[in-house]
């Protein structure tokens, strides 16, 4: 799955990864931990990426969490909706490893350059 591929890419760059099997699982995980960054797919079972994104942006302790939305939907209306809801970046699948890493570096800033090699 794309989730596993993305997790492997990040782990290769020495990034600690926690995965959720669906949107509901993601929301549950975010109750107990706040990651440095979240990567959401629009198409997830039980609760889609837009719903998870809206939930995150409506939680005071999570509202500033950086989020990258990844999706196979390249249409402008999906990108616009994601941006309006507050994503930090939007990548269309299939994306290259370097695109993902550049996005993470851009969002997390210089500190990430030390973490991501």
XYZ file of C-alpha atoms in Angstrom:
117
model
C 0.000 0.000 0.000
C 1.011 3.617 -0.433
C 1.000 4.014 3.361
C 3.668 1.306 3.705
C 5.743 2.689 0.824
C 5.664 6.185 2.344
C 6.546 4.806 5.790
C 9.556 2.983 4.308
C 10.738 6.141 2.527
C 10.559 8.139 5.759
C 12.235 5.409 7.817
C 15.086 5.316 5.283
C 15.611 8.990 6.131
C 15.721 8.153 9.865
C 12.281 9.584 10.554
C 10.198 7.906 13.236
C 6.873 6.868 11.705
C 3.505 6.063 13.275
C 0.847 4.852 10.837
C -2.927 4.731 11.108
C -5.014 2.206 9.206
C -7.795 4.717 8.519
C -9.076 8.169 9.419
C -10.763 7.069 12.644
C -7.530 5.384 13.783
C -5.595 8.570 12.924
C -7.915 10.714 15.056
C -7.576 8.235 17.940
C -3.763 8.292 17.699
C -3.787 12.095 17.723
C -5.603 12.027 21.078
C -2.461 10.650 22.723
C 0.400 12.022 20.637
C 1.186 15.060 18.533
C 3.651 14.321 15.730
C 5.945 16.880 14.098
C 4.043 16.383 10.833
C 1.049 14.432 9.494
C 0.668 12.989 6.008
C -2.960 12.361 5.040
C -4.494 10.666 2.018
C -7.846 12.018 0.886
C -9.096 8.495 0.282
C -9.109 6.640 3.597
C -11.717 4.221 4.945
C -14.270 5.246 7.606
C -13.173 8.911 7.687
C -11.560 10.565 4.678
C -8.585 12.909 4.673
C -10.748 16.021 4.447
C -12.662 14.970 7.585
C -9.442 14.210 9.485
C -7.962 17.534 8.337
C -11.051 19.456 9.508
C -10.928 17.623 12.865
C -7.247 18.532 13.325
C -7.758 22.196 12.433
C -10.667 22.414 14.914
C -8.617 21.100 17.865
C -6.721 23.818 19.744
C -3.754 21.578 20.560
C -3.505 20.245 17.001
C -4.483 23.231 14.875
C -0.875 24.164 14.047
C 0.158 20.592 13.156
C 1.834 20.680 9.715
C -0.068 18.500 7.235
C 0.809 17.185 3.791
C -2.143 15.835 1.805
C -1.317 13.097 -0.702
C -3.849 11.864 -3.196
C -4.365 10.245 -6.559
C -6.951 12.961 -7.242
C -5.159 15.602 -9.266
C -8.198 17.798 -9.840
C -8.075 21.464 -8.885
C -11.255 21.284 -6.775
C -9.653 18.755 -4.389
C -6.487 20.847 -4.105
C -8.534 23.999 -3.463
C -10.653 22.271 -0.807
C -7.532 20.925 0.936
C -5.865 24.342 0.870
C -9.009 26.030 2.176
C -9.103 23.524 5.071
C -5.478 24.352 5.876
C -3.024 21.821 4.461
C 0.591 22.934 4.260
C 1.271 21.067 1.015
C -0.563 18.873 -1.483
C 1.143 16.095 -3.453
C -0.455 14.078 -6.235
C 0.348 10.357 -6.392
C 2.479 8.913 -7.699
C 5.037 11.317 -6.283
C 8.784 10.918 -6.220
C 10.641 10.341 -2.964
C 12.512 13.626 -3.424
C 9.233 15.555 -3.832
C 8.037 14.238 -0.472
C 11.341 14.980 1.250
C 11.463 18.516 -0.227
C 7.943 19.149 1.022
C 8.853 17.964 4.521
C 12.002 20.117 4.560
C 10.065 23.158 3.362
C 7.355 22.735 6.003
C 9.562 21.881 8.957
C 12.260 24.394 8.039
C 15.949 24.348 8.793
C 15.554 22.112 11.847
C 14.346 19.352 9.520
C 17.495 19.607 7.427
C 19.440 18.373 10.437
C 16.972 15.550 11.060
C 16.515 14.484 7.443
C 19.669 13.389 5.679
